[in-house]
Amino acid sequence: AEAGAVYQVKVVEFKDGDTENPIWHGKDGGDANVDFGLSKDCDVTVTYNPNTKAITVTGAGVTEASYKIDYVTVVGNGKDVPSFVNGVEWDPTAEANKMTAAGSVYEITYKGVAANKDLEFKFAANGTWVLNWGYTGEVIPDTPTDAHFDGADILFNYESENDYFDLTLRLDLTNWDADKRTGAKFTVTAKDCEQP
């Protein structure tokens, strides 16, 4: 057991022994993982009811999952675009990409990012992938947009006649509901700048 850790499970069904086409079962029959915590080391039993799609996790140390957020980092394709995310490649523990917190709003600015490049990124909490937010769709600068829990990589390409721009990323968790996994918003702000 690790204090504050969120453990996650799903159930996988191989219908008629077909290992090529697994059927994944998550929380309430959906796609989300079933989360839980542990107060002490113990045996853990996972029970799946195919009639109700319910998954339960039991054990002497099993507790409700805690979603306390200590910090948020931006993770992305720093290897492909070295001026982005400080050149770090998809690492949620990277100190250089920790966002500044003002209450439940997190923000970071990257200066001198190469323009006209495909940027890919997500937001991750506490140095792990357990709590992360992404988005599928077109990103409109300066527009608060729903951040999808455990969503796809956010894609952004700032087209400009200049070679570089300053990029500010904001994640607002003020209305984040951990049970429903909704309410997070992100905003992308881009502005032309001189060559760094």
Tab-separated table of N, CA and C in Angstrom, residues 134 166 179:
chain	number	residue	atom	x	y	z
A	134	GLY	N	-7.069	15.408	-21.207
A	134	GLY	CA	-6.744	15.672	-22.606
A	134	GLY	C	-7.960	16.235	-23.308
A	166	ASP	N	5.069	32.662	-27.953
A	166	ASP	CA	4.958	32.350	-26.533
A	166	ASP	C	3.634	31.631	-26.315
A	179	ASP	N	-15.820	12.329	-8.968
A	179	ASP	CA	-16.718	11.187	-9.127
A	179	ASP	C	-17.284	11.126	-10.543
